[in-house]
Amino acid sequence: MGTPSDGTRRRAYLRATGVALSTAVAGCGGRSPPGKESVVGPYRDRFGAIIDVGELGADGTGTEPVDDVLNRSMRDGALFYFPPGTYRLTELDLSGRSNCGFVGNDATLLVPPEERGNWIYGERVRNLLFDGFTFDYADSAAAPVVAFSVAGKRNVLRDLAFEGHHGTTPRSGLELEVPKRAASLLVERVRMRGGSKKGNAIFTHSGDGSLQFVDCRVEHWAEGLYASPHSGPLLVRGGTYANNGIDQIRIGGGTSGARVEGATVRIDDPRNPEVKPNMRGIWLEEGTNAKVDNCTVEITDLTGTYSSGGIVVEKQFGTARITNTAIQTNHSVPAIHVRTPTTEYDPTTMPSMDHLPANHEVTCENVSIYGAAPKGTAILLAGRDGCRLSDVTVQHHFGSRDGITIESGRRTEIHDAHLRVSGTPIVASSTKPLTKNVETGGIGSLRRLGDSLLDSV
């Protein structure tokens, strides 16, 4: 995986050479491409050879395939530099390669017409770098797959733009595997905005290595970031995930504890209602010990679709913390939906786990929920003991929207909450929660509950 020093070194280098970081991203129209040294310079210490494919005669007009040029020069320890241009690529198999890199300078790789299988791929790839390309599959019949299973510590996919609609193929646009604990992969600033009728944007196979998604953008796919099978350390930091079916971000992480930090999730323009209409936001599908922090979730348009919730903690999931997060719901769906834990382990639906989680507490802290949702409840806690909500604000002023609904959970604590809803602030079907410093009321009014077990509101 690209370590923090890897990215920092590159940014420092670009500043030193007077080149803005944004100009290094492929496809930035209207700007002149940076010089060759600005692009390859940050990686000279890592690779033993810099190979300029233009100097080898690769066609940069997109007319002739460049496969032969690459295959003749392919070797471990080499960085292949693509000057500005368009390159037709039939297939690139990097299986077994070690410390092999590809860096583009405003370079576009053209997908063969009607390509629907693995296009750029590799098994047992070690210390891979792929940086600065646009993948052009604008041909309506093309739906290629970029797929890697990696080893080593410095695997990086960075500044890649997937251009074009992926059609109706069920395959993913990007398939990844980090099988061994000693391996890691950084996926940074990958843009996948063309969408698909059936495929996932990104699918991760089961694996124990470290996997990070940083500042990516995924929109309008049948499913967004499908990372729940991954059992190793998993981090989703920043980025925008919008209008994908099933989920925008789907995490697992096994017992390692997946993290979603600073992500923006939006459902405001659904385009695939006939395919997979459930438009979840962040789905904690399997695993335990997860944290969602400093995220923004907005559900403002569900035309032709529905949603299980803004943040959904699935029945197969264990403990989770939701902190410093804002959730807008303009439709009658839960902002936070915590489901009753299952009692039956099914390995086919829990590939990141070899047993059910032992604990199931969910904590919400410094969470703001608001919007024009007219019915339902803002927070739904079902069948979980020991949940804790503190510094939670709910503002729903229309219809009959409830604040917090607790179904069958024991020892729920609600502290320092502000519940301004049009319906009932706290609905508890059986065991009542312990409340402290809870203020309730409708528009323009607040009243404080007694600091005791809540009998009725």
JSON list of N, CA and C in Angstrom, two decimals, residues 194-237:
[
{"chain": "A", "resi": 194, "resn": "GLY", "atom": "N", "xyz": [-19.96, 7.02, -14.12]},
{"chain": "A", "resi": 194, "resn": "GLY", "atom": "CA", "xyz": [-20.81, 6.66, -15.25]},
{"chain": "A", "resi": 194, "resn": "GLY", "atom": "C", "xyz": [-21.97, 5.76, -14.91]},
{"chain": "A", "resi": 195, "resn": "GLY", "atom": "N", "xyz": [-21.80, 4.93, -13.87]},
{"chain": "A", "resi": 195, "resn": "GLY", "atom": "CA", "xyz": [-22.87, 4.09, -13.40]},
{"chain": "A", "resi": 195, "resn": "GLY", "atom": "C", "xyz": [-23.02, 2.78, -14.16]},
{"chain": "A", "resi": 196, "resn": "SER", "atom": "N", "xyz": [-23.98, 1.97, -13.71]},
{"chain": "A", "resi": 196, "resn": "SER", "atom": "CA", "xyz": [-24.24, 0.65, -14.27]},
{"chain": "A", "resi": 196, "resn": "SER", "atom": "C", "xyz": [-25.65, 0.24, -13.90]},
{"chain": "A", "resi": 197, "resn": "LYS", "atom": "N", "xyz": [-26.26, -0.58, -14.75]},
{"chain": "A", "resi": 197, "resn": "LYS", "atom": "CA", "xyz": [-27.60, -1.08, -14.47]},
{"chain": "A", "resi": 197, "resn": "LYS", "atom": "C", "xyz": [-27.59, -2.30, -13.55]},
{"chain": "A", "resi": 198, "resn": "LYS", "atom": "N", "xyz": [-26.49, -3.08, -13.55]},
{"chain": "A", "resi": 198, "resn": "LYS", "atom": "CA", "xyz": [-26.47, -4.30, -12.76]},
{"chain": "A", "resi": 198, "resn": "LYS", "atom": "C", "xyz": [-25.22, -4.49, -11.91]},
{"chain": "A", "resi": 199, "resn": "GLY", "atom": "N", "xyz": [-24.11, -3.93, -12.28]},
{"chain": "A", "resi": 199, "resn": "GLY", "atom": "CA", "xyz": [-22.85, -4.23, -11.62]},
{"chain": "A", "resi": 199, "resn": "GLY", "atom": "C", "xyz": [-22.55, -3.35, -10.42]},
{"chain": "A", "resi": 200, "resn": "ASN", "atom": "N", "xyz": [-21.66, -3.85, -9.54]},
{"chain": "A", "resi": 200, "resn": "ASN", "atom": "CA", "xyz": [-21.11, -3.04, -8.47]},
{"chain": "A", "resi": 200, "resn": "ASN", "atom": "C", "xyz": [-20.05, -2.11, -9.04]},
{"chain": "A", "resi": 201, "resn": "ALA", "atom": "N", "xyz": [-19.91, -0.97, -8.45]},
{"chain": "A", "resi": 201, "resn": "ALA", "atom": "CA", "xyz": [-18.78, -0.12, -8.83]},
{"chain": "A", "resi": 201, "resn": "ALA", "atom": "C", "xyz": [-17.48, -0.78, -8.37]},
{"chain": "A", "resi": 202, "resn": "ILE", "atom": "N", "xyz": [-17.40, -1.08, -7.07]},
{"chain": "A", "resi": 202, "resn": "ILE", "atom": "CA", "xyz": [-16.20, -1.69, -6.49]},
{"chain": "A", "resi": 202, "resn": "ILE", "atom": "C", "xyz": [-16.63, -2.88, -5.64]},
{"chain": "A", "resi": 203, "resn": "PHE", "atom": "N", "xyz": [-15.99, -4.01, -5.88]},
{"chain": "A", "resi": 203, "resn": "PHE", "atom": "CA", "xyz": [-16.25, -5.21, -5.08]},
{"chain": "A", "resi": 203, "resn": "PHE", "atom": "C", "xyz": [-14.95, -5.71, -4.49]},
{"chain": "A", "resi": 204, "resn": "THR", "atom": "N", "xyz": [-14.97, -6.02, -3.20]},
{"chain": "A", "resi": 204, "resn": "THR", "atom": "CA", "xyz": [-13.78, -6.56, -2.54]},
{"chain": "A", "resi": 204, "resn": "THR", "atom": "C", "xyz": [-14.03, -8.01, -2.14]},
{"chain": "A", "resi": 205, "resn": "HIS", "atom": "N", "xyz": [-13.10, -8.87, -2.49]},
{"chain": "A", "resi": 205, "resn": "HIS", "atom": "CA", "xyz": [-13.16, -10.25, -2.05]},
{"chain": "A", "resi": 205, "resn": "HIS", "atom": "C", "xyz": [-12.69, -10.35, -0.60]},
{"chain": "A", "resi": 206, "resn": "SER", "atom": "N", "xyz": [-12.90, -11.50, 0.01]},
{"chain": "A", "resi": 206, "resn": "SER", "atom": "CA", "xyz": [-12.46, -11.71, 1.38]},
{"chain": "A", "resi": 206, "resn": "SER", "atom": "C", "xyz": [-10.95, -11.67, 1.46]},
{"chain": "A", "resi": 207, "resn": "GLY", "atom": "N", "xyz": [-10.42, -11.07, 2.51]},
{"chain": "A", "resi": 207, "resn": "GLY", "atom": "CA", "xyz": [-8.97, -10.99, 2.68]},
{"chain": "A", "resi": 207, "resn": "GLY", "atom": "C", "xyz": [-8.63, -10.36, 4.01]},
{"chain": "A", "resi": 208, "resn": "ASP", "atom": "N", "xyz": [-7.41, -10.64, 4.50]},
{"chain": "A", "resi": 208, "resn": "ASP", "atom": "CA", "xyz": [-6.99, -10.19, 5.82]},
{"chain": "A", "resi": 208, "resn": "ASP", "atom": "C", "xyz": [-6.05, -8.99, 5.80]},
{"chain": "A", "resi": 209, "resn": "GLY", "atom": "N", "xyz": [-5.66, -8.52, 4.62]},
{"chain": "A", "resi": 209, "resn": "GLY", "atom": "CA", "xyz": [-4.75, -7.39, 4.53]},
{"chain": "A", "resi": 209, "resn": "GLY", "atom": "C", "xyz": [-5.44, -6.07, 4.81]},
{"chain": "A", "resi": 210, "resn": "SER", "atom": "N", "xyz": [-4.67, -4.99, 4.72]},
{"chain": "A", "resi": 210, "resn": "SER", "atom": "CA", "xyz": [-5.18, -3.65, 4.97]},
{"chain": "A", "resi": 210, "resn": "SER", "atom": "C", "xyz": [-5.68, -3.04, 3.67]},
{"chain": "A", "resi": 211, "resn": "LEU", "atom": "N", "xyz": [-6.89, -2.47, 3.70]},
{"chain": "A", "resi": 211, "resn": "LEU", "atom": "CA", "xyz": [-7.51, -1.91, 2.50]},
{"chain": "A", "resi": 211, "resn": "LEU", "atom": "C", "xyz": [-8.06, -0.53, 2.82]},
{"chain": "A", "resi": 212, "resn": "GLN", "atom": "N", "xyz": [-7.67, 0.46, 2.02]},
{"chain": "A", "resi": 212, "resn": "GLN", "atom": "CA", "xyz": [-8.11, 1.84, 2.25]},
{"chain": "A", "resi": 212, "resn": "GLN", "atom": "C", "xyz": [-8.68, 2.44, 0.97]},
{"chain": "A", "resi": 213, "resn": "PHE", "atom": "N", "xyz": [-9.80, 3.16, 1.14]},
{"chain": "A", "resi": 213, "resn": "PHE", "atom": "CA", "xyz": [-10.40, 3.93, 0.06]},
{"chain": "A", "resi": 213, "resn": "PHE", "atom": "C", "xyz": [-10.41, 5.39, 0.51]},
{"chain": "A", "resi": 214, "resn": "VAL", "atom": "N", "xyz": [-9.71, 6.24, -0.23]},
{"chain": "A", "resi": 214, "resn": "VAL", "atom": "CA", "xyz": [-9.53, 7.63, 0.19]},
{"chain": "A", "resi": 214, "resn": "VAL", "atom": "C", "xyz": [-10.00, 8.57, -0.92]},
{"chain": "A", "resi": 215, "resn": "ASP", "atom": "N", "xyz": [-10.95, 9.44, -0.59]},
{"chain": "A", "resi": 215, "resn": "ASP", "atom": "CA", "xyz": [-11.40, 10.50, -1.49]},
{"chain": "A", "resi": 215, "resn": "ASP", "atom": "C", "xyz": [-11.85, 9.98, -2.86]},
{"chain": "A", "resi": 216, "resn": "CYS", "atom": "N", "xyz": [-12.60, 8.89, -2.85]},
{"chain": "A", "resi": 216, "resn": "CYS", "atom": "CA", "xyz": [-13.12, 8.35, -4.10]},
{"chain": "A", "resi": 216, "resn": "CYS", "atom": "C", "xyz": [-14.51, 8.92, -4.38]},
{"chain": "A", "resi": 217, "resn": "ARG", "atom": "N", "xyz": [-14.95, 8.77, -5.62]},
{"chain": "A", "resi": 217, "resn": "ARG", "atom": "CA", "xyz": [-16.28, 9.25, -6.00]},
{"chain": "A", "resi": 217, "resn": "ARG", "atom": "C", "xyz": [-16.97, 8.18, -6.82]},
{"chain": "A", "resi": 218, "resn": "VAL", "atom": "N", "xyz": [-18.11, 7.70, -6.32]},
{"chain": "A", "resi": 218, "resn": "VAL", "atom": "CA", "xyz": [-18.84, 6.59, -6.93]},
{"chain": "A", "resi": 218, "resn": "VAL", "atom": "C", "xyz": [-20.31, 6.98, -7.03]},
{"chain": "A", "resi": 219, "resn": "GLU", "atom": "N", "xyz": [-20.85, 6.96, -8.26]},
{"chain": "A", "resi": 219, "resn": "GLU", "atom": "CA", "xyz": [-22.23, 7.41, -8.45]},
{"chain": "A", "resi": 219, "resn": "GLU", "atom": "C", "xyz": [-22.97, 6.56, -9.48]},
{"chain": "A", "resi": 220, "resn": "HIS", "atom": "N", "xyz": [-24.23, 6.27, -9.20]},
{"chain": "A", "resi": 220, "resn": "HIS", "atom": "CA", "xyz": [-25.21, 5.72, -10.15]},
{"chain": "A", "resi": 220, "resn": "HIS", "atom": "C", "xyz": [-24.92, 4.27, -10.57]},
{"chain": "A", "resi": 221, "resn": "TRP", "atom": "N", "xyz": [-24.29, 3.48, -9.73]},
{"chain": "A", "resi": 221, "resn": "TRP", "atom": "CA", "xyz": [-24.12, 2.07, -10.03]},
{"chain": "A", "resi": 221, "resn": "TRP", "atom": "C", "xyz": [-25.24, 1.28, -9.36]},
{"chain": "A", "resi": 222, "resn": "ALA", "atom": "N", "xyz": [-25.43, 0.02, -9.80]},
{"chain": "A", "resi": 222, "resn": "ALA", "atom": "CA", "xyz": [-26.43, -0.83, -9.17]},
{"chain": "A", "resi": 222, "resn": "ALA", "atom": "C", "xyz": [-26.08, -1.09, -7.71]},
{"chain": "A", "resi": 223, "resn": "GLU", "atom": "N", "xyz": [-24.81, -1.00, -7.39]},
{"chain": "A", "resi": 223, "resn": "GLU", "atom": "CA", "xyz": [-24.35, -1.01, -6.00]},
{"chain": "A", "resi": 223, "resn": "GLU", "atom": "C", "xyz": [-23.05, -0.22, -5.94]},
{"chain": "A", "resi": 224, "resn": "GLY", "atom": "N", "xyz": [-22.81, 0.46, -4.83]},
{"chain": "A", "resi": 224, "resn": "GLY", "atom": "CA", "xyz": [-21.66, 1.35, -4.74]},
{"chain": "A", "resi": 224, "resn": "GLY", "atom": "C", "xyz": [-20.39, 0.63, -4.34]},
{"chain": "A", "resi": 225, "resn": "LEU", "atom": "N", "xyz": [-19.85, 0.99, -3.17]},
{"chain": "A", "resi": 225, "resn": "LEU", "atom": "CA", "xyz": [-18.65, 0.35, -2.64]},
{"chain": "A", "resi": 225, "resn": "LEU", "atom": "C", "xyz": [-19.07, -0.86, -1.82]},
{"chain": "A", "resi": 226, "resn": "TYR", "atom": "N", "xyz": [-18.86, -2.07, -2.38]},
{"chain": "A", "resi": 226, "resn": "TYR", "atom": "CA", "xyz": [-19.26, -3.32, -1.74]},
{"chain": "A", "resi": 226, "resn": "TYR", "atom": "C", "xyz": [-18.01, -3.93, -1.11]},
{"chain": "A", "resi": 227, "resn": "ALA", "atom": "N", "xyz": [-17.74, -3.53, 0.14]},
{"chain": "A", "resi": 227, "resn": "ALA", "atom": "CA", "xyz": [-16.51, -3.94, 0.81]},
{"chain": "A", "resi": 227, "resn": "ALA", "atom": "C", "xyz": [-16.76, -4.85, 2.01]},
{"chain": "A", "resi": 228, "resn": "SER", "atom": "N", "xyz": [-17.98, -5.31, 2.20]},
{"chain": "A", "resi": 228, "resn": "SER", "atom": "CA", "xyz": [-18.28, -6.10, 3.40]},
{"chain": "A", "resi": 228, "resn": "SER", "atom": "C", "xyz": [-17.58, -7.45, 3.46]},
{"chain": "A", "resi": 229, "resn": "PRO", "atom": "N", "xyz": [-17.24, -8.12, 2.34]},
{"chain": "A", "resi": 229, "resn": "PRO", "atom": "CA", "xyz": [-16.54, -9.41, 2.48]},
{"chain": "A", "resi": 229, "resn": "PRO", "atom": "C", "xyz": [-15.13, -9.30, 3.04]},
{"chain": "A", "resi": 230, "resn": "HIS", "atom": "N", "xyz": [-14.53, -8.11, 2.97]},
{"chain": "A", "resi": 230, "resn": "HIS", "atom": "CA", "xyz": [-13.15, -7.96, 3.43]},
{"chain": "A", "resi": 230, "resn": "HIS", "atom": "C", "xyz": [-13.08, -8.07, 4.95]},
{"chain": "A", "resi": 231, "resn": "SER", "atom": "N", "xyz": [-12.21, -8.94, 5.44]},
{"chain": "A", "resi": 231, "resn": "SER", "atom": "CA", "xyz": [-12.15, -9.20, 6.89]},
{"chain": "A", "resi": 231, "resn": "SER", "atom": "C", "xyz": [-11.00, -8.49, 7.58]},
{"chain": "A", "resi": 232, "resn": "GLY", "atom": "N", "xyz": [-10.06, -7.94, 6.82]},
{"chain": "A", "resi": 232, "resn": "GLY", "atom": "CA", "xyz": [-8.94, -7.24, 7.42]},
{"chain": "A", "resi": 232, "resn": "GLY", "atom": "C", "xyz": [-9.27, -5.80, 7.73]},
{"chain": "A", "resi": 233, "resn": "PRO", "atom": "N", "xyz": [-8.28, -5.01, 8.19]},
{"chain": "A", "resi": 233, "resn": "PRO", "atom": "CA", "xyz": [-8.50, -3.59, 8.46]},
{"chain": "A", "resi": 233, "resn": "PRO", "atom": "C", "xyz": [-9.04, -2.89, 7.22]},
{"chain": "A", "resi": 234, "resn": "LEU", "atom": "N", "xyz": [-10.12, -2.14, 7.41]},
{"chain": "A", "resi": 234, "resn": "LEU", "atom": "CA", "xyz": [-10.80, -1.48, 6.29]},
{"chain": "A", "resi": 234, "resn": "LEU", "atom": "C", "xyz": [-11.07, -0.03, 6.67]},
{"chain": "A", "resi": 235, "resn": "LEU", "atom": "N", "xyz": [-10.66, 0.90, 5.79]},
{"chain": "A", "resi": 235, "resn": "LEU", "atom": "CA", "xyz": [-10.87, 2.32, 6.02]},
{"chain": "A", "resi": 235, "resn": "LEU", "atom": "C", "xyz": [-11.46, 2.95, 4.78]},
{"chain": "A", "resi": 236, "resn": "VAL", "atom": "N", "xyz": [-12.57, 3.69, 4.96]},
{"chain": "A", "resi": 236, "resn": "VAL", "atom": "CA", "xyz": [-13.13, 4.53, 3.91]},
{"chain": "A", "resi": 236, "resn": "VAL", "atom": "C", "xyz": [-13.04, 5.96, 4.43]},
{"chain": "A", "resi": 237, "resn": "ARG", "atom": "N", "xyz": [-12.20, 6.77, 3.78]},
{"chain": "A", "resi": 237, "resn": "ARG", "atom": "CA", "xyz": [-11.98, 8.13, 4.27]},
{"chain": "A", "resi": 237, "resn": "ARG", "atom": "C", "xyz": [-12.32, 9.14, 3.17]}
]
